[in-house]
Structure formats: C-alpha cells, structure tokens
PDB file of C-alpha atoms and ligand atoms in Angstrom:
ATOM      1  CA  MET A   1     108.767 113.149 114.950  1.00  0.00           C
ATOM      2  CA  LYS A   2     107.370 110.146 116.806  1.00  0.00           C
ATOM      3  CA  ILE A   3     103.694 110.473 117.692  1.00  0.00           C
ATOM      4  CA  ASN A   4     101.713 108.122 119.935  1.00  0.00           C
ATOM      5  CA  PHE A   5      97.960 107.919 119.925  1.00  0.00           C
ATOM      6  CA  LEU A   6      95.036 105.569 120.290  1.00  0.00           C
ATOM      7  CA  ILE A   7      92.844 105.143 117.246  1.00  0.00           C
ATOM      8  CA  ASN A   8      89.664 103.062 117.367  1.00  0.00           C
ATOM      9  CA  GLY A   9      91.046 101.430 120.502  1.00  0.00           C
ATOM     10  CA  ASN A  10      94.426 100.525 118.951  1.00  0.00           C
ATOM     11  CA  LYS A  11      97.732 102.066 120.007  1.00  0.00           C
ATOM     12  CA  GLN A  12      99.741 103.630 117.185  1.00  0.00           C
ATOM     13  CA  VAL A  13     103.307 104.896 117.154  1.00  0.00           C
ATOM     14  CA  LEU A  14     104.217 106.669 113.914  1.00  0.00           C
ATOM     15  CA  ASP A  15     107.358 108.433 112.800  1.00  0.00           C
ATOM     16  CA  VAL A  16     105.967 111.225 110.621  1.00  0.00           C
ATOM     17  CA  ASP A  17     106.378 114.841 109.604  1.00  0.00           C
ATOM     18  CA  PRO A  18     104.639 116.673 112.471  1.00  0.00           C
ATOM     19  CA  MET A  19     102.880 118.887 109.908  1.00  0.00           C
ATOM     20  CA  ARG A  20     101.430 115.989 107.899  1.00  0.00           C
ATOM     21  CA  ARG A  21      97.659 116.367 107.844  1.00  0.00           C
ATOM     22  CA  LEU A  22      95.843 114.118 110.279  1.00  0.00           C
ATOM     23  CA  LEU A  23      93.310 113.332 107.537  1.00  0.00           C
ATOM     24  CA  ASP A  24      96.105 111.915 105.338  1.00  0.00           C
ATOM     25  CA  ILE A  25      97.520 109.886 108.216  1.00  0.00           C
ATOM     26  CA  ILE A  26      94.084 108.372 108.836  1.00  0.00           C
ATOM     27  CA  ARG A  27      93.206 107.660 105.202  1.00  0.00           C
ATOM     28  CA  GLU A  28      96.596 106.815 103.705  1.00  0.00           C
ATOM     29  CA  ASP A  29      98.992 105.723 106.451  1.00  0.00           C
ATOM     30  CA  LEU A  30      96.422 103.855 108.544  1.00  0.00           C
ATOM     31  CA  GLN A  31      94.190 102.766 105.641  1.00  0.00           C
ATOM     32  CA  LEU A  32      90.956 103.996 107.217  1.00  0.00           C
ATOM     33  CA  PRO A  33      89.225 105.487 104.156  1.00  0.00           C
ATOM     34  CA  GLY A  34      85.818 105.986 105.805  1.00  0.00           C
ATOM     35  CA  THR A  35      86.842 109.516 106.762  1.00  0.00           C
ATOM     36  CA  LYS A  36      86.316 111.601 103.610  1.00  0.00           C
ATOM     37  CA  GLU A  37      87.925 114.692 102.143  1.00  0.00           C
ATOM     38  CA  SER A  38      85.706 117.176 100.361  1.00  0.00           C
ATOM     39  CA  CYS A  39      86.545 120.858 100.813  1.00  0.00           C
ATOM     40  CA  GLY A  40      89.893 120.391 102.558  1.00  0.00           C
ATOM     41  CA  GLU A  41      89.340 123.770 104.211  1.00  0.00           C
ATOM     42  CA  GLY A  42      87.387 123.026 107.378  1.00  0.00           C
ATOM     43  CA  GLU A  43      84.017 124.026 105.908  1.00  0.00           C
ATOM     44  CA  CYS A  44      82.079 120.865 105.042  1.00  0.00           C
ATOM     45  CA  GLY A  45      82.561 118.425 107.936  1.00  0.00           C
ATOM     46  CA  ALA A  46      83.120 115.360 105.678  1.00  0.00           C
ATOM     47  CA  CYS A  47      86.450 114.663 107.417  1.00  0.00           C
ATOM     48  CA  THR A  48      85.060 114.820 110.971  1.00  0.00           C
ATOM     49  CA  ILE A  49      86.553 112.492 113.584  1.00  0.00           C
ATOM     50  CA  LEU A  50      86.298 112.386 117.364  1.00  0.00           C
ATOM     51  CA  LEU A  51      89.448 113.659 119.074  1.00  0.00           C
ATOM     52  CA  ASN A  52      89.299 113.005 122.808  1.00  0.00           C
ATOM     53  CA  GLY A  53      85.551 112.612 122.349  1.00  0.00           C
ATOM     54  CA  GLU A  54      84.956 115.913 120.526  1.00  0.00           C
ATOM     55  CA  PRO A  55      84.096 116.277 116.824  1.00  0.00           C
ATOM     56  CA  VAL A  56      86.897 117.998 114.871  1.00  0.00           C
ATOM     57  CA  THR A  57      87.718 118.429 111.183  1.00  0.00           C
ATOM     58  CA  SER A  58      90.798 116.312 110.517  1.00  0.00           C
ATOM     59  CA  CYS A  59      91.705 118.248 107.348  1.00  0.00           C
ATOM     60  CA  LEU A  60      92.686 121.195 109.550  1.00  0.00           C
ATOM     61  CA  LEU A  61      94.768 119.194 112.030  1.00  0.00           C
ATOM     62  CA  ASN A  62      98.338 118.008 111.774  1.00  0.00           C
ATOM     63  CA  ALA A  63     100.105 114.924 113.122  1.00  0.00           C
ATOM     64  CA  VAL A  64     101.312 116.815 116.155  1.00  0.00           C
ATOM     65  CA  HIS A  65      97.716 117.451 117.250  1.00  0.00           C
ATOM     66  CA  ALA A  66      97.141 113.692 117.612  1.00  0.00           C
ATOM     67  CA  ASP A  67     100.100 113.066 119.910  1.00  0.00           C
ATOM     68  CA  GLY A  68      98.908 111.602 123.222  1.00  0.00           C
ATOM     69  CA  LYS A  69      95.250 111.746 122.137  1.00  0.00           C
ATOM     70  CA  GLU A  70      92.454 109.296 121.481  1.00  0.00           C
ATOM     71  CA  ILE A  71      90.791 109.223 118.058  1.00  0.00           C
ATOM     72  CA  GLN A  72      87.650 107.505 116.873  1.00  0.00           C
ATOM     73  CA  THR A  73      86.768 107.322 113.199  1.00  0.00           C
ATOM     74  CA  VAL A  74      83.581 106.336 111.416  1.00  0.00           C
ATOM     75  CA  GLU A  75      84.813 102.712 111.132  1.00  0.00           C
ATOM     76  CA  TYR A  76      84.649 102.459 114.933  1.00  0.00           C
ATOM     77  CA  ILE A  77      81.486 104.514 115.465  1.00  0.00           C
ATOM     78  CA  ALA A  78      79.565 102.416 112.919  1.00  0.00           C
ATOM     79  CA  GLN A  79      80.150  99.345 115.115  1.00  0.00           C
ATOM     80  CA  GLN A  80      78.839 100.925 118.320  1.00  0.00           C
ATOM     81  CA  PRO A  81      75.199 100.461 119.409  1.00  0.00           C
ATOM     82  CA  LEU A  82      74.434 104.188 118.999  1.00  0.00           C
ATOM     83  CA  GLY A  83      76.171 104.233 115.615  1.00  0.00           C
ATOM     84  CA  LYS A  84      74.127 101.241 114.461  1.00  0.00           C
ATOM     85  CA  LEU A  85      70.950 102.905 115.695  1.00  0.00           C
ATOM     86  CA  LEU A  86      71.753 106.026 113.676  1.00  0.00           C
ATOM     87  CA  ILE A  87      72.576 104.038 110.538  1.00  0.00           C
ATOM     88  CA  ASP A  88      69.242 102.197 110.829  1.00  0.00           C
ATOM     89  CA  CYS A  89      67.401 105.516 111.214  1.00  0.00           C
ATOM     90  CA  TYR A  90      69.225 107.115 108.236  1.00  0.00           C
ATOM     91  CA  ASP A  91      68.229 104.059 106.245  1.00  0.00           C
ATOM     92  CA  GLU A  92      64.574 104.055 107.304  1.00  0.00           C
ATOM     93  CA  THR A  93      64.117 107.750 106.537  1.00  0.00           C
ATOM     94  CA  ASN A  94      66.008 107.562 103.189  1.00  0.00           C
ATOM     95  CA  ALA A  95      68.330 110.277 104.407  1.00  0.00           C
ATOM     96  CA  VAL A  96      71.326 109.231 102.294  1.00  0.00           C
ATOM     97  CA  GLN A  97      71.986 109.720  98.587  1.00  0.00           C
ATOM     98  CA  CYS A  98      75.650 109.625  97.542  1.00  0.00           C
ATOM     99  CA  GLY A  99      76.712 109.183 101.154  1.00  0.00           C
ATOM    100  CA  PHE A 100      79.890 111.218 100.783  1.00  0.00           C
ATOM    101  CA  CYS A 101      78.942 113.527 103.630  1.00  0.00           C
ATOM    102  CA  PHE A 102      77.651 110.769 105.895  1.00  0.00           C
ATOM    103  CA  PRO A 103      80.789 109.735 107.747  1.00  0.00           C
ATOM    104  CA  GLY A 104      80.873 113.294 109.075  1.00  0.00           C
ATOM    105  CA  PHE A 105      77.148 113.371 109.803  1.00  0.00           C
ATOM    106  CA  LEU A 106      77.400 110.032 111.592  1.00  0.00           C
ATOM    107  CA  ILE A 107      80.183 111.336 113.845  1.00  0.00           C
ATOM    108  CA  ALA A 108      78.334 114.586 114.658  1.00  0.00           C
ATOM    109  CA  SER A 109      75.033 112.735 115.237  1.00  0.00           C
ATOM    110  CA  TYR A 110      76.731 110.118 117.421  1.00  0.00           C
ATOM    111  CA  HIS A 111      78.308 112.866 119.525  1.00  0.00           C
ATOM    112  CA  TYR A 112      74.900 114.502 119.971  1.00  0.00           C
ATOM    113  CA  LEU A 113      73.148 111.252 120.814  1.00  0.00           C
ATOM    114  CA  LYS A 114      75.834 110.281 123.326  1.00  0.00           C
ATOM    115  CA  ASN A 115      76.173 113.660 125.033  1.00  0.00           C
ATOM    116  CA  ASP A 116      72.658 115.097 124.900  1.00  0.00           C
ATOM    117  CA  GLY A 117      70.192 113.023 122.893  1.00  0.00           C
ATOM    118  CA  GLU A 118      67.163 115.223 123.545  1.00  0.00           C
ATOM    119  CA  PRO A 119      64.675 114.724 120.708  1.00  0.00           C
ATOM    120  CA  SER A 120      64.705 118.394 119.798  1.00  0.00           C
ATOM    121  CA  LEU A 121      64.885 119.398 116.128  1.00  0.00           C
ATOM    122  CA  GLU A 122      66.361 122.760 117.069  1.00  0.00           C
ATOM    123  CA  LYS A 123      69.194 121.175 119.039  1.00  0.00           C
ATOM    124  CA  ILE A 124      69.811 118.569 116.347  1.00  0.00           C
ATOM    125  CA  ARG A 125      70.049 121.296 113.681  1.00  0.00           C
ATOM    126  CA  TYR A 126      72.597 123.117 115.805  1.00  0.00           C
ATOM    127  CA  ALA A 127      74.595 119.942 116.521  1.00  0.00           C
ATOM    128  CA  LEU A 128      74.839 119.179 112.786  1.00  0.00           C
ATOM    129  CA  SER A 129      75.417 122.749 111.665  1.00  0.00           C
ATOM    130  CA  GLY A 130      79.079 122.054 110.854  1.00  0.00           C
ATOM    131  CA  ASN A 131      78.183 119.436 108.241  1.00  0.00           C
ATOM    132  CA  ILE A 132      77.214 120.128 104.641  1.00  0.00           C
ATOM    133  CA  CYS A 133      75.300 117.783 102.322  1.00  0.00           C
ATOM    134  CA  ARG A 134      75.109 118.586  98.606  1.00  0.00           C
ATOM    135  CA  CYS A 135      72.458 116.030  97.615  1.00  0.00           C
ATOM    136  CA  THR A 136      69.924 114.914 100.186  1.00  0.00           C
ATOM    137  CA  GLY A 137      68.817 118.177 101.737  1.00  0.00           C
ATOM    138  CA  TYR A 138      68.716 118.449 105.474  1.00  0.00           C
ATOM    139  CA  THR A 139      65.123 117.658 106.456  1.00  0.00           C
ATOM    140  CA  LYS A 140      65.478 113.883 106.229  1.00  0.00           C
ATOM    141  CA  ILE A 141      68.841 113.931 107.939  1.00  0.00           C
ATOM    142  CA  PHE A 142      67.418 115.888 110.885  1.00  0.00           C
ATOM    143  CA  GLU A 143      64.379 113.588 110.982  1.00  0.00           C
ATOM    144  CA  SER A 144      66.573 110.498 111.099  1.00  0.00           C
ATOM    145  CA  VAL A 145      68.547 111.818 114.069  1.00  0.00           C
ATOM    146  CA  LEU A 146      65.290 112.820 115.767  1.00  0.00           C
ATOM    147  CA  LEU A 147      64.028 109.266 115.289  1.00  0.00           C
ATOM    148  CA  ALA A 148      67.231 107.884 116.825  1.00  0.00           C
ATOM    149  CA  CYS A 149      66.828 110.223 119.838  1.00  0.00           C
ATOM    150  CA  GLN A 150      63.209 109.107 120.281  1.00  0.00           C
ATOM    151  CA  ARG A 151      64.170 105.426 120.135  1.00  0.00           C
ATOM    152  CA  LEU A 152      66.996 105.959 122.584  1.00  0.00           C
ATOM    153  CA  GLN A 153      64.678 107.795 124.979  1.00  0.00           C
ATOM    154  CA  ALA A 154      62.075 105.033 124.643  1.00  0.00           C
ATOM    155  CA  GLY A 155      64.749 102.493 125.623  1.00  0.00           C
ATOM    156  CA  LYS A 156      64.616 100.738 122.245  1.00  0.00           C
ATOM    157  CA  VAL A 157      68.392 100.347 122.058  1.00  0.00           C
TER     158      VAL A 157
HETATM  159  S1  FES B 201      87.238 118.139 104.120  1.00  0.00           S
HETATM  160 FE1  FES B 201      87.567 118.797 106.155  1.00  0.00          FE
HETATM  161  S2  FES B 201      85.955 120.182 106.563  1.00  0.00           S
HETATM  162 FE2  FES B 201      85.709 119.658 104.450  1.00  0.00          FE
HETATM  163  S1  FES B 202      74.325 112.471 100.482  1.00  0.00           S
HETATM  164 FE1  FES B 202      75.612 113.283  98.929  1.00  0.00          FE
HETATM  165  S2  FES B 202      76.680 114.922  99.921  1.00  0.00           S
HETATM  166 FE2  FES B 202      75.281 114.216 101.393  1.00  0.00          FE
END
C-alpha cells in the first residue's frame, strides 16, 4: 500500500505493508532513531510522536494510520524554540539520567507548553501521566516543565 504523509516538514511516499508498525517505519525505514521503543505495548510513552499535533504512542499505530497525516518526532521538536527551552530546563534541574524515556517526555511536555503552558504542577502531572521513567523519579521532571512554563509566561523565550 502506498502511504503519503508529512514527517518533520518533509513529504514522504512509502510503499509498505499497511500493518507495519509506525514506530518501525520511523526508526528503521526513515532512520529517525530518536523515537524509542521500550514496552512496545502502549504503556510507557517512550515511543510518543505528534500525529496531527496530538501525542500518540507510535508502537500501537500502523502505517495506515499515518496516511494523509502530519507527524513530528523528537528530532524536529528538539529544534523548535519551545523544545530547546524544555531541554535547557531538563538540563538545569538534572531531570535526566539514562534519557531513554526523554524523547517521549519531551513530546508530551512540548504539547503541554504549546497548548496550555500554565505553570501548574497538577496540570503538568496530568499532561505527563502517560510517560514512565524508570530512573530519575518524577519530581525533577515535573519541576523542569514547571520552570519552562514560568519562563515562557515571563516572556523569556
Ligand atoms: S514503547 Fe510505545 S508505549 Fe512503550
Ligand atoms: S531517565 Fe532513564 S528511564 Fe527516564
């Protein structure tokens, strides 16, 4: 099946099995390894991408779900001003250890910052509730996103 989609601003036309996992298309066919696989069952959020602007777990989607859609992966988000702000805040608060979960956290945090951005710990916790980290613990991650929200609100971006 031929599928057409935009990924990170680039048009792609692929002839693939419509049931091939979107995660495998992104990592293997398109050589964008920033999106990680951990559980492979839709539980951990490591494989999160933006599909038409919404965070989704790409391990649960197939090629057919991408047809006619727009995808953004962590490679793209990390280059955007809000993505860079978040990366700086993760860094300053020492929120990252192995970093395996962070592509997913970056996508979920970016979506929150872009669509709400209120510096509310409760809302941030909810926005990141689909992402699991096995090493850092969540306090520093939430604090780093809070810091990014505060900087954005203060116009420091
Ligand atoms: S690898 Fe997709 S949710 Fe865990
Ligand atoms: S930093 Fe290791 S899983 Fe989150």
